[in-house]
Amino acid sequence: TFPANLSAANMAYFVAAPTLCYELNYPRIPRRRKLFVVKRAVEVVCLSQLLIALAQQWIVPLLVNSQKPFRDMDLPRMAERAMKLAMPNPIIWLLNFYLLFHSWLNLWAEVVGFADREFYRDWWNAETIGYFWQAWNIPVHRWCSRHVFKPLRAAGVGSFQAAVWVFLVSAFYHEYIVS
């Protein structure tokens, strides 16, 4: 029983597993698929190189050319530069999403034998903003639900206020990690 069932091996696997929530037993796969690992590794390498190339060839020149209009406060040229970034930003965001949530997390899950591969759901079909936030990043959603939302609800905080706190905590950690 808890806490006697905690071990160094359990904690080491938790640190290695592609999850944010600690469990005593994780679903495991019986064997590693070498071809699957190779495919995901090739995707990780190729997508990383593609993202670097797109950023260097598409975004960096736009940002360099944007310095003068922003320095001079030239609003029409500032708007034009922002509009030129409207195309590469979603492309790079989607490629980053695929790289992280599909290629990298599945590669790592296969390497460590982690069987729960639900890292995202069909967020592209979301009809509400609530479903989008629940579906696009399942590991973070589960952590926020388990460690922020449910404890706040148990403490008597309203559902809306708890959801706002989840959003703020998630935003803080995402900004901290990105910065």
Tab-separated table of C-alpha atoms in Angstrom:
chain	number	residue	atom	x	y	z
A	1	THR	CA	0.000	0.000	0.000
A	2	PHE	CA	1.002	3.624	-0.414
A	3	PRO	CA	3.718	4.869	0.294
A	4	ALA	CA	5.528	1.538	0.739
A	5	ASN	CA	4.845	0.722	-2.919
A	6	LEU	CA	6.918	3.679	-4.143
A	7	SER	CA	10.325	2.688	-5.411
A	8	ALA	CA	13.263	4.280	-7.151
A	9	ALA	CA	12.442	2.215	-10.239
A	10	ASN	CA	8.849	3.564	-10.274
A	11	MET	CA	10.109	7.133	-9.988
A	12	ALA	CA	12.768	6.622	-12.677
A	13	TYR	CA	10.169	5.223	-15.075
A	14	PHE	CA	7.837	8.157	-14.317
A	15	VAL	CA	10.609	10.605	-15.174
A	16	ALA	CA	11.301	8.750	-18.430
A	17	ALA	CA	7.668	8.111	-19.443
A	18	PRO	CA	5.942	10.642	-21.729
A	19	THR	CA	3.388	11.635	-19.093
A	20	LEU	CA	3.030	14.319	-16.445
A	21	CYS	CA	0.902	12.343	-13.966
A	22	TYR	CA	2.493	9.777	-11.670
A	23	GLU	CA	0.875	6.349	-11.495
A	24	LEU	CA	2.061	3.190	-9.775
A	25	ASN	CA	1.459	1.106	-12.886
A	26	TYR	CA	1.549	2.400	-16.430
A	27	PRO	CA	0.245	0.467	-19.416
A	28	ARG	CA	3.233	-1.212	-21.089
A	29	ILE	CA	3.812	-2.679	-24.504
A	30	PRO	CA	5.075	-6.287	-24.677
A	31	ARG	CA	7.869	-5.575	-27.178
A	32	ARG	CA	9.536	-2.679	-28.991
A	33	ARG	CA	8.949	-2.279	-32.717
A	34	LYS	CA	12.269	-1.383	-34.341
A	35	LEU	CA	10.765	-0.209	-37.638
A	36	PHE	CA	8.352	2.077	-35.760
A	37	VAL	CA	11.276	3.600	-33.833
A	38	VAL	CA	13.241	4.143	-37.043
A	39	LYS	CA	10.261	5.797	-38.783
A	40	ARG	CA	9.615	8.160	-35.864
A	41	ALA	CA	13.343	8.959	-35.541
A	42	VAL	CA	13.537	9.840	-39.242
A	43	GLU	CA	10.451	12.040	-38.845
A	44	VAL	CA	12.012	13.815	-35.855
A	45	VAL	CA	15.264	14.508	-37.701
A	46	CYS	CA	13.621	15.563	-40.985
A	47	LEU	CA	10.947	17.728	-39.374
A	48	SER	CA	13.506	19.414	-37.131
A	49	GLN	CA	15.610	20.292	-40.162
A	50	LEU	CA	12.541	21.474	-42.082
A	51	LEU	CA	11.490	23.727	-39.201
A	52	ILE	CA	14.970	25.233	-38.953
A	53	ALA	CA	15.048	25.842	-42.712
A	54	LEU	CA	11.584	27.451	-42.718
A	55	ALA	CA	12.483	29.706	-39.828
A	56	GLN	CA	15.794	30.756	-41.383
A	57	GLN	CA	14.446	31.266	-44.895
A	58	TRP	CA	10.965	32.620	-44.187
A	59	ILE	CA	10.626	34.118	-40.720
A	60	VAL	CA	14.069	35.561	-39.947
A	61	PRO	CA	14.169	37.752	-43.100
A	62	LEU	CA	10.663	39.031	-42.314
A	63	LEU	CA	11.667	39.918	-38.769
A	64	VAL	CA	14.863	41.623	-39.919
A	65	ASN	CA	12.892	43.638	-42.483
A	66	SER	CA	10.335	44.535	-39.789
A	67	GLN	CA	12.791	46.356	-37.561
A	68	LYS	CA	12.739	49.662	-39.475
A	69	PRO	CA	8.922	49.984	-39.719
A	70	PHE	CA	8.576	49.212	-35.996
A	71	ARG	CA	11.378	51.613	-35.085
A	72	ASP	CA	9.787	54.364	-37.217
A	73	MET	CA	6.255	53.459	-36.033
A	74	ASP	CA	5.157	53.183	-39.679
A	75	LEU	CA	1.719	51.618	-39.049
A	76	PRO	CA	0.889	50.542	-42.627
A	77	ARG	CA	4.264	48.785	-43.049
A	78	MET	CA	3.977	47.296	-39.550
A	79	ALA	CA	0.587	45.831	-40.495
A	80	GLU	CA	1.996	44.540	-43.773
A	81	ARG	CA	4.877	42.799	-41.948
A	82	ALA	CA	2.464	41.250	-39.457
A	83	MET	CA	0.294	39.987	-42.317
A	84	LYS	CA	3.332	38.442	-44.006
A	85	LEU	CA	3.924	36.447	-40.799
A	86	ALA	CA	0.332	35.169	-40.904
A	87	MET	CA	1.253	32.431	-43.371
A	88	PRO	CA	4.447	30.890	-41.929
A	89	ASN	CA	3.267	30.980	-38.308
A	90	PRO	CA	0.442	28.415	-38.597
A	91	ILE	CA	2.543	26.208	-40.873
A	92	ILE	CA	5.395	26.157	-38.362
A	93	TRP	CA	2.939	25.718	-35.467
A	94	LEU	CA	1.367	22.675	-37.142
A	95	LEU	CA	4.745	21.179	-38.009
A	96	ASN	CA	5.890	21.699	-34.409
A	97	PHE	CA	2.704	20.063	-33.157
A	98	TYR	CA	3.242	17.024	-35.385
A	99	LEU	CA	6.932	16.864	-34.468
A	100	LEU	CA	6.315	16.976	-30.719
A	101	PHE	CA	2.977	15.217	-30.191
A	102	HIS	CA	3.130	12.609	-32.917
A	103	SER	CA	6.728	11.922	-33.849
A	104	TRP	CA	8.717	12.638	-30.674
A	105	LEU	CA	6.254	11.429	-28.017
A	106	ASN	CA	5.460	8.242	-29.952
A	107	LEU	CA	9.173	7.610	-30.525
A	108	TRP	CA	9.937	8.086	-26.845
A	109	ALA	CA	6.918	6.040	-25.738
A	110	GLU	CA	8.080	3.160	-27.925
A	111	VAL	CA	11.630	3.370	-26.581
A	112	VAL	CA	10.510	3.248	-22.922
A	113	GLY	CA	7.661	0.777	-23.555
A	114	PHE	CA	4.843	3.185	-22.660
A	115	ALA	CA	1.537	1.965	-24.121
A	116	ASP	CA	-0.780	4.961	-23.534
A	117	ARG	CA	-0.353	6.821	-26.817
A	118	GLU	CA	-3.197	9.314	-26.441
A	119	PHE	CA	-1.170	12.514	-26.626
A	120	TYR	CA	-3.847	14.428	-28.548
A	121	ARG	CA	-7.364	13.992	-29.854
A	122	ASP	CA	-9.086	15.482	-32.890
A	123	TRP	CA	-8.672	19.133	-31.827
A	124	TRP	CA	-8.951	20.205	-35.490
A	125	ASN	CA	-12.644	19.199	-35.373
A	126	ALA	CA	-13.360	21.123	-32.166
A	127	GLU	CA	-16.696	22.904	-32.150
A	128	THR	CA	-16.061	24.621	-28.818
A	129	ILE	CA	-13.006	26.265	-27.315
A	130	GLY	CA	-13.388	23.996	-24.288
A	131	TYR	CA	-13.045	20.857	-26.390
A	132	PHE	CA	-10.068	22.341	-28.217
A	133	TRP	CA	-8.219	22.982	-24.929
A	134	GLN	CA	-9.036	19.473	-23.716
A	135	ALA	CA	-8.055	17.730	-26.948
A	136	TRP	CA	-4.888	19.300	-28.283
A	137	ASN	CA	-2.522	18.444	-25.397
A	138	ILE	CA	-3.779	15.443	-23.411
A	139	PRO	CA	-0.810	15.088	-21.001
A	140	VAL	CA	-1.108	18.714	-19.868
A	141	HIS	CA	-4.913	18.499	-19.762
A	142	ARG	CA	-4.743	15.448	-17.506
A	143	TRP	CA	-2.190	17.111	-15.213
A	144	CYS	CA	-4.211	20.336	-14.970
A	145	SER	CA	-7.420	18.420	-14.313
A	146	ARG	CA	-5.845	16.214	-11.665
A	147	HIS	CA	-3.647	18.762	-9.876
A	148	VAL	CA	-5.444	22.091	-10.337
A	149	PHE	CA	-9.102	21.765	-11.372
A	150	LYS	CA	-10.264	18.853	-9.189
A	151	PRO	CA	-8.519	20.094	-6.003
A	152	LEU	CA	-10.013	23.550	-6.500
A	153	ARG	CA	-13.479	22.069	-7.048
A	154	ALA	CA	-13.049	19.895	-3.923
A	155	ALA	CA	-12.137	23.043	-1.995
A	156	GLY	CA	-15.437	24.635	-3.006
A	157	VAL	CA	-14.243	26.859	-5.845
A	158	GLY	CA	-16.780	27.285	-8.634
A	159	SER	CA	-16.325	25.514	-11.953
A	160	PHE	CA	-15.705	28.718	-13.924
A	161	GLN	CA	-13.178	30.065	-11.410
A	162	ALA	CA	-11.373	26.695	-11.323
A	163	ALA	CA	-11.229	26.695	-15.134
A	164	VAL	CA	-9.758	30.205	-15.091
A	165	TRP	CA	-7.112	29.042	-12.596
A	166	VAL	CA	-6.298	26.065	-14.832
A	167	PHE	CA	-5.875	28.422	-17.780
A	168	LEU	CA	-3.619	30.772	-15.789
A	169	VAL	CA	-1.447	27.969	-14.388
A	170	SER	CA	-1.140	26.362	-17.826
A	171	ALA	CA	-0.329	29.723	-19.443
A	172	PHE	CA	2.331	30.444	-16.822
A	173	TYR	CA	4.079	27.106	-17.297
A	174	HIS	CA	3.859	27.247	-21.093
A	175	GLU	CA	5.353	30.755	-21.141
A	176	TYR	CA	8.028	29.739	-18.653
A	177	ILE	CA	9.020	26.703	-20.719
A	178	VAL	CA	9.011	28.649	-24.000
A	179	SER	CA	11.055	31.502	-22.542
